[in-house]
Amino acid sequence: MKTYKYVDGEYEIKTEIKRSVFIASVKGEVDEKQAEEFVKSVRKKYPDATHNCYAYVADELGNVTRFSDDGEPSGTAGQPILDVIRKQGLVKTAIVVTRYFGGIKLGAGGLVGAYSQTAASGVSAGKISVKTQCVGIEISADYPTFAAVEKHIRKGDAIIDDISYGDGVKCKVFVCEDDVKSFADKICEMSAGRAHVEVSDEKRFKKIAK
């Protein structure tokens, strides 16, 4: 079963380290374009900052990555922020750490620690969610038959995408990839074979509440 973990929403935290103010801005569920737009928006929000360093992982597989030290010594900001994202197992997540220099130099090791700590605090301030790859299933039945299986559909993890009413009922749901067979078998069993169940080729990542 394919899953991915991400920061659910957008968050910001502020901390002070040796008189420098560090602000972590975190946003999840971003693709590459959205991550770049988020970085630009933070820079616009803090145009007078000494540095706006960032990193992001912008796809489900963790292959689309980018980071920037934005003028800090090479390897002391962007890479540590990216390391935080990777150590947390996150994807589709962007973090910008803004710094207002306070007059005390931190040194390379101090900068790595400060950017790592701030990025990690930003992640901790937010909610982490998981999405699972789901497969589309279409259910067709007459009204009495659908009434008999609807409670089963709604009480589980299946996500109802659409229900249409006409001569009968057509319902499209998304079910975790690993649960497709058991779900389809249960619908057939509960309806005594009167419901028509068809598994589609359509796949989506959906947030499944546990």
mmCIF file of C-alpha atoms in Angstrom:
data_model
loop_
_atom_site.group_PDB
_atom_site.id
_atom_site.type_symbol
_atom_site.label_atom_id
_atom_site.label_comp_id
_atom_site.label_asym_id
_atom_site.label_seq_id
_atom_site.Cartn_x
_atom_site.Cartn_y
_atom_site.Cartn_z
ATOM 1 C CA MET A 1 0.000 0.000 0.000
ATOM 2 C CA LYS A 2 1.390 3.396 -1.004
ATOM 3 C CA THR A 3 1.228 6.137 1.600
ATOM 4 C CA TYR A 4 2.841 9.470 2.249
ATOM 5 C CA LYS A 5 3.164 11.734 5.281
ATOM 6 C CA TYR A 6 2.943 15.512 5.152
ATOM 7 C CA VAL A 7 2.350 18.633 7.219
ATOM 8 C CA ASP A 8 -1.392 19.235 7.158
ATOM 9 C CA GLY A 9 -1.878 22.972 6.777
ATOM 10 C CA GLU A 10 0.289 26.058 7.213
ATOM 11 C CA TYR A 11 2.079 27.045 10.415
ATOM 12 C CA GLU A 12 4.545 29.577 11.764
ATOM 13 C CA ILE A 13 6.668 29.671 14.922
ATOM 14 C CA LYS A 14 9.195 32.196 16.199
ATOM 15 C CA THR A 15 12.217 31.610 18.437
ATOM 16 C CA GLU A 16 15.286 33.548 19.554
ATOM 17 C CA ILE A 17 18.762 32.040 19.565
ATOM 18 C CA LYS A 18 21.647 34.198 20.802
ATOM 19 C CA ARG A 19 19.767 37.395 19.992
ATOM 20 C CA SER A 20 18.965 36.331 16.424
ATOM 21 C CA VAL A 21 15.257 35.865 15.733
ATOM 22 C CA PHE A 22 14.379 32.768 13.715
ATOM 23 C CA ILE A 23 10.929 32.243 12.186
ATOM 24 C CA ALA A 24 9.876 28.904 10.716
ATOM 25 C CA SER A 25 7.090 29.052 8.125
ATOM 26 C CA VAL A 26 5.812 25.592 7.194
ATOM 27 C CA LYS A 27 3.295 24.527 4.567
ATOM 28 C CA GLY A 28 2.162 21.086 3.455
ATOM 29 C CA GLU A 29 0.399 19.518 0.495
ATOM 30 C CA VAL A 30 2.497 21.492 -1.991
ATOM 31 C CA ASP A 31 3.708 20.620 -5.443
ATOM 32 C CA GLU A 32 6.825 22.267 -6.879
ATOM 33 C CA LYS A 33 4.996 25.352 -8.169
ATOM 34 C CA GLN A 34 3.143 25.823 -4.886
ATOM 35 C CA ALA A 35 6.357 25.391 -2.899
ATOM 36 C CA GLU A 36 8.077 28.096 -4.943
ATOM 37 C CA GLU A 37 5.086 30.401 -4.491
ATOM 38 C CA PHE A 38 5.168 29.779 -0.749
ATOM 39 C CA VAL A 39 8.867 30.691 -0.577
ATOM 40 C CA LYS A 40 8.148 33.908 -2.506
ATOM 41 C CA SER A 41 5.258 34.758 -0.189
ATOM 42 C CA VAL A 42 7.444 34.390 2.913
ATOM 43 C CA ARG A 43 10.164 36.558 1.369
ATOM 44 C CA LYS A 44 7.515 39.176 0.601
ATOM 45 C CA LYS A 45 6.225 38.941 4.177
ATOM 46 C CA TYR A 46 9.718 39.423 5.632
ATOM 47 C CA PRO A 47 11.520 41.566 3.023
ATOM 48 C CA ASP A 48 13.853 43.132 5.610
ATOM 49 C CA ALA A 49 15.069 39.790 7.008
ATOM 50 C CA THR A 50 18.778 39.007 6.953
ATOM 51 C CA HIS A 51 18.087 35.612 5.375
ATOM 52 C CA ASN A 52 15.099 33.596 4.134
ATOM 53 C CA CYS A 53 16.501 30.073 3.838
ATOM 54 C CA TYR A 54 14.323 27.200 2.703
ATOM 55 C CA ALA A 55 13.937 23.600 1.655
ATOM 56 C CA TYR A 56 11.105 21.565 0.244
ATOM 57 C CA VAL A 57 10.141 18.105 -0.934
ATOM 58 C CA ALA A 58 7.406 18.606 -3.495
ATOM 59 C CA ASP A 59 6.185 15.178 -4.612
ATOM 60 C CA GLU A 60 4.858 11.969 -3.062
ATOM 61 C CA LEU A 61 8.013 9.976 -3.813
ATOM 62 C CA GLY A 62 10.448 12.512 -2.337
ATOM 63 C CA ASN A 63 12.322 13.018 -5.587
ATOM 64 C CA VAL A 64 11.516 16.696 -6.226
ATOM 65 C CA THR A 65 13.644 18.652 -3.761
ATOM 66 C CA ARG A 66 15.285 22.035 -3.548
ATOM 67 C CA PHE A 67 16.999 24.087 -0.859
ATOM 68 C CA SER A 68 18.761 27.412 -0.448
ATOM 69 C CA ASP A 69 21.156 28.918 2.107
ATOM 70 C CA ASP A 70 20.158 32.430 0.926
ATOM 71 C CA GLY A 71 23.536 33.934 1.765
ATOM 72 C CA GLU A 72 24.370 31.896 4.856
ATOM 73 C CA PRO A 73 27.622 29.864 4.629
ATOM 74 C CA SER A 74 27.188 26.910 2.295
ATOM 75 C CA GLY A 75 25.594 23.888 3.933
ATOM 76 C CA THR A 76 24.566 25.663 7.159
ATOM 77 C CA ALA A 77 20.884 26.405 6.450
ATOM 78 C CA GLY A 78 19.091 24.909 3.439
ATOM 79 C CA GLN A 79 20.519 21.400 3.772
ATOM 80 C CA PRO A 80 19.816 21.191 7.537
ATOM 81 C CA ILE A 81 16.215 22.256 6.879
ATOM 82 C CA LEU A 82 15.914 19.578 4.184
ATOM 83 C CA ASP A 83 17.402 17.038 6.590
ATOM 84 C CA VAL A 84 14.620 17.812 9.085
ATOM 85 C CA ILE A 85 11.971 17.170 6.411
ATOM 86 C CA ARG A 86 13.606 13.881 5.434
ATOM 87 C CA LYS A 87 14.196 12.665 9.006
ATOM 88 C CA GLN A 88 10.506 13.240 9.732
ATOM 89 C CA GLY A 89 9.631 11.185 6.664
ATOM 90 C CA LEU A 90 7.684 14.084 5.169
ATOM 91 C CA VAL A 91 6.941 14.840 1.522
ATOM 92 C CA LYS A 92 4.956 17.583 -0.233
ATOM 93 C CA THR A 93 6.174 19.911 2.513
ATOM 94 C CA ALA A 94 8.004 23.264 2.356
ATOM 95 C CA ILE A 95 9.828 25.056 5.177
ATOM 96 C CA VAL A 96 11.232 28.578 5.102
ATOM 97 C CA VAL A 97 13.368 29.689 8.046
ATOM 98 C CA THR A 98 13.679 33.464 8.264
ATOM 99 C CA ARG A 99 16.526 34.986 10.269
ATOM 100 C CA TYR A 100 16.927 38.454 11.699
ATOM 101 C CA PHE A 101 20.571 38.746 12.709
ATOM 102 C CA GLY A 102 21.012 39.819 16.327
ATOM 103 C CA GLY A 103 24.660 40.789 16.271
ATOM 104 C CA ILE A 104 26.209 37.568 17.586
ATOM 105 C CA LYS A 105 27.818 35.239 15.053
ATOM 106 C CA LEU A 106 26.885 31.591 15.608
ATOM 107 C CA GLY A 107 29.591 29.886 13.582
ATOM 108 C CA ALA A 108 28.947 27.060 11.123
ATOM 109 C CA GLY A 109 27.978 24.526 13.772
ATOM 110 C CA GLY A 110 25.753 27.004 15.556
ATOM 111 C CA LEU A 111 23.971 27.916 12.339
ATOM 112 C CA VAL A 112 23.310 24.264 11.482
ATOM 113 C CA GLY A 113 21.870 23.731 14.949
ATOM 114 C CA ALA A 114 19.775 26.895 14.852
ATOM 115 C CA TYR A 115 18.234 26.206 11.441
ATOM 116 C CA SER A 116 17.644 22.536 12.273
ATOM 117 C CA GLN A 117 16.063 23.386 15.624
ATOM 118 C CA THR A 118 13.825 26.078 14.162
ATOM 119 C CA ALA A 119 12.671 23.891 11.272
ATOM 120 C CA ALA A 120 11.943 20.983 13.622
ATOM 121 C CA SER A 121 9.973 23.275 15.948
ATOM 122 C CA GLY A 122 7.937 24.468 12.984
ATOM 123 C CA VAL A 123 7.050 20.900 12.050
ATOM 124 C CA SER A 124 6.205 20.053 15.668
ATOM 125 C CA ALA A 125 3.837 23.028 15.858
ATOM 126 C CA GLY A 126 1.731 21.589 13.053
ATOM 127 C CA LYS A 127 -0.367 18.519 12.429
ATOM 128 C CA ILE A 128 1.086 15.556 10.573
ATOM 129 C CA SER A 129 -1.320 13.602 8.375
ATOM 130 C CA VAL A 130 -1.055 10.541 6.172
ATOM 131 C CA LYS A 131 -2.597 9.947 2.774
ATOM 132 C CA THR A 132 -3.060 6.501 1.303
ATOM 133 C CA GLN A 133 -3.423 5.478 -2.314
ATOM 134 C CA CYS A 134 -7.020 4.495 -2.917
ATOM 135 C CA VAL A 135 -8.799 2.792 -5.808
ATOM 136 C CA GLY A 136 -12.164 3.859 -7.220
ATOM 137 C CA ILE A 137 -15.119 1.480 -6.918
ATOM 138 C CA GLU A 138 -18.512 2.046 -8.540
ATOM 139 C CA ILE A 139 -21.593 0.507 -6.932
ATOM 140 C CA SER A 140 -24.936 0.297 -8.737
ATOM 141 C CA ALA A 141 -28.091 -0.942 -7.025
ATOM 142 C CA ASP A 142 -31.820 -0.422 -6.675
ATOM 143 C CA TYR A 143 -32.993 1.744 -3.795
ATOM 144 C CA PRO A 144 -33.790 -1.021 -1.257
ATOM 145 C CA THR A 145 -30.496 -2.781 -1.979
ATOM 146 C CA PHE A 146 -28.441 0.396 -1.669
ATOM 147 C CA ALA A 147 -30.150 1.233 1.627
ATOM 148 C CA ALA A 148 -28.983 -2.138 2.934
ATOM 149 C CA VAL A 149 -25.310 -1.515 2.099
ATOM 150 C CA GLU A 150 -25.070 2.266 2.619
ATOM 151 C CA LYS A 151 -24.433 2.019 6.362
ATOM 152 C CA HIS A 152 -21.521 -0.343 5.721
ATOM 153 C CA ILE A 153 -20.091 2.082 3.167
ATOM 154 C CA ARG A 154 -20.361 5.064 5.517
ATOM 155 C CA LYS A 155 -19.109 3.457 8.730
ATOM 156 C CA GLY A 156 -15.766 2.328 7.302
ATOM 157 C CA ASP A 157 -12.803 4.102 5.739
ATOM 158 C CA ALA A 158 -14.326 4.215 2.254
ATOM 159 C CA ILE A 159 -14.567 7.780 0.962
ATOM 160 C CA ILE A 160 -17.751 8.589 -0.930
ATOM 161 C CA ASP A 161 -16.877 10.593 -4.019
ATOM 162 C CA ASP A 162 -20.316 10.834 -5.628
ATOM 163 C CA ILE A 163 -23.866 9.480 -5.330
ATOM 164 C CA SER A 164 -26.422 9.888 -8.110
ATOM 165 C CA TYR A 165 -30.099 8.960 -7.941
ATOM 166 C CA GLY A 166 -32.171 7.948 -10.922
ATOM 167 C CA ASP A 167 -33.878 4.678 -11.784
ATOM 168 C CA GLY A 168 -31.475 3.273 -9.213
ATOM 169 C CA VAL A 169 -28.543 4.494 -7.158
ATOM 170 C CA LYS A 170 -24.993 4.838 -8.430
ATOM 171 C CA CYS A 171 -22.299 5.419 -5.847
ATOM 172 C CA LYS A 172 -18.602 6.000 -6.426
ATOM 173 C CA VAL A 173 -16.223 5.450 -3.524
ATOM 174 C CA PHE A 174 -12.483 5.285 -2.987
ATOM 175 C CA VAL A 175 -11.087 2.458 -0.899
ATOM 176 C CA CYS A 176 -7.544 1.780 0.323
ATOM 177 C CA GLU A 177 -5.721 -0.275 -2.275
ATOM 178 C CA ASP A 178 -5.171 -3.194 0.098
ATOM 179 C CA ASP A 179 -8.863 -3.320 1.057
ATOM 180 C CA VAL A 180 -10.449 -3.341 -2.399
ATOM 181 C CA LYS A 181 -11.197 -7.073 -2.619
ATOM 182 C CA SER A 182 -12.551 -7.418 0.916
ATOM 183 C CA PHE A 183 -14.704 -4.297 0.473
ATOM 184 C CA ALA A 184 -16.158 -5.483 -2.849
ATOM 185 C CA ASP A 185 -16.784 -8.984 -1.457
ATOM 186 C CA LYS A 186 -18.592 -7.532 1.574
ATOM 187 C CA ILE A 187 -20.887 -5.385 -0.604
ATOM 188 C CA CYS A 188 -21.761 -8.406 -2.723
ATOM 189 C CA GLU A 189 -22.392 -10.486 0.396
ATOM 190 C CA MET A 190 -24.572 -7.887 2.123
ATOM 191 C CA SER A 191 -26.635 -7.298 -1.017
ATOM 192 C CA ALA A 192 -26.942 -11.004 -1.804
ATOM 193 C CA GLY A 193 -25.360 -10.235 -5.147
ATOM 194 C CA ARG A 194 -27.963 -7.628 -6.105
ATOM 195 C CA ALA A 195 -25.508 -4.740 -6.052
ATOM 196 C CA HIS A 196 -23.202 -4.434 -9.034
ATOM 197 C CA VAL A 197 -19.643 -3.646 -7.974
ATOM 198 C CA GLU A 198 -17.026 -2.517 -10.488
ATOM 199 C CA VAL A 199 -13.428 -1.669 -9.656
ATOM 200 C CA SER A 200 -12.077 1.168 -11.797
ATOM 201 C CA ASP A 201 -8.545 2.019 -12.856
ATOM 202 C CA GLU A 202 -8.788 5.425 -11.174
ATOM 203 C CA LYS A 203 -6.431 5.939 -8.255
ATOM 204 C CA ARG A 204 -6.077 8.861 -5.856
ATOM 205 C CA PHE A 205 -4.265 9.658 -2.669
ATOM 206 C CA LYS A 206 -6.841 10.256 0.050
ATOM 207 C CA LYS A 207 -6.568 11.138 3.705
ATOM 208 C CA ILE A 208 -7.950 8.223 5.669
ATOM 209 C CA ALA A 209 -9.158 8.859 9.207
ATOM 210 C CA LYS A 210 -8.182 6.111 11.637
#
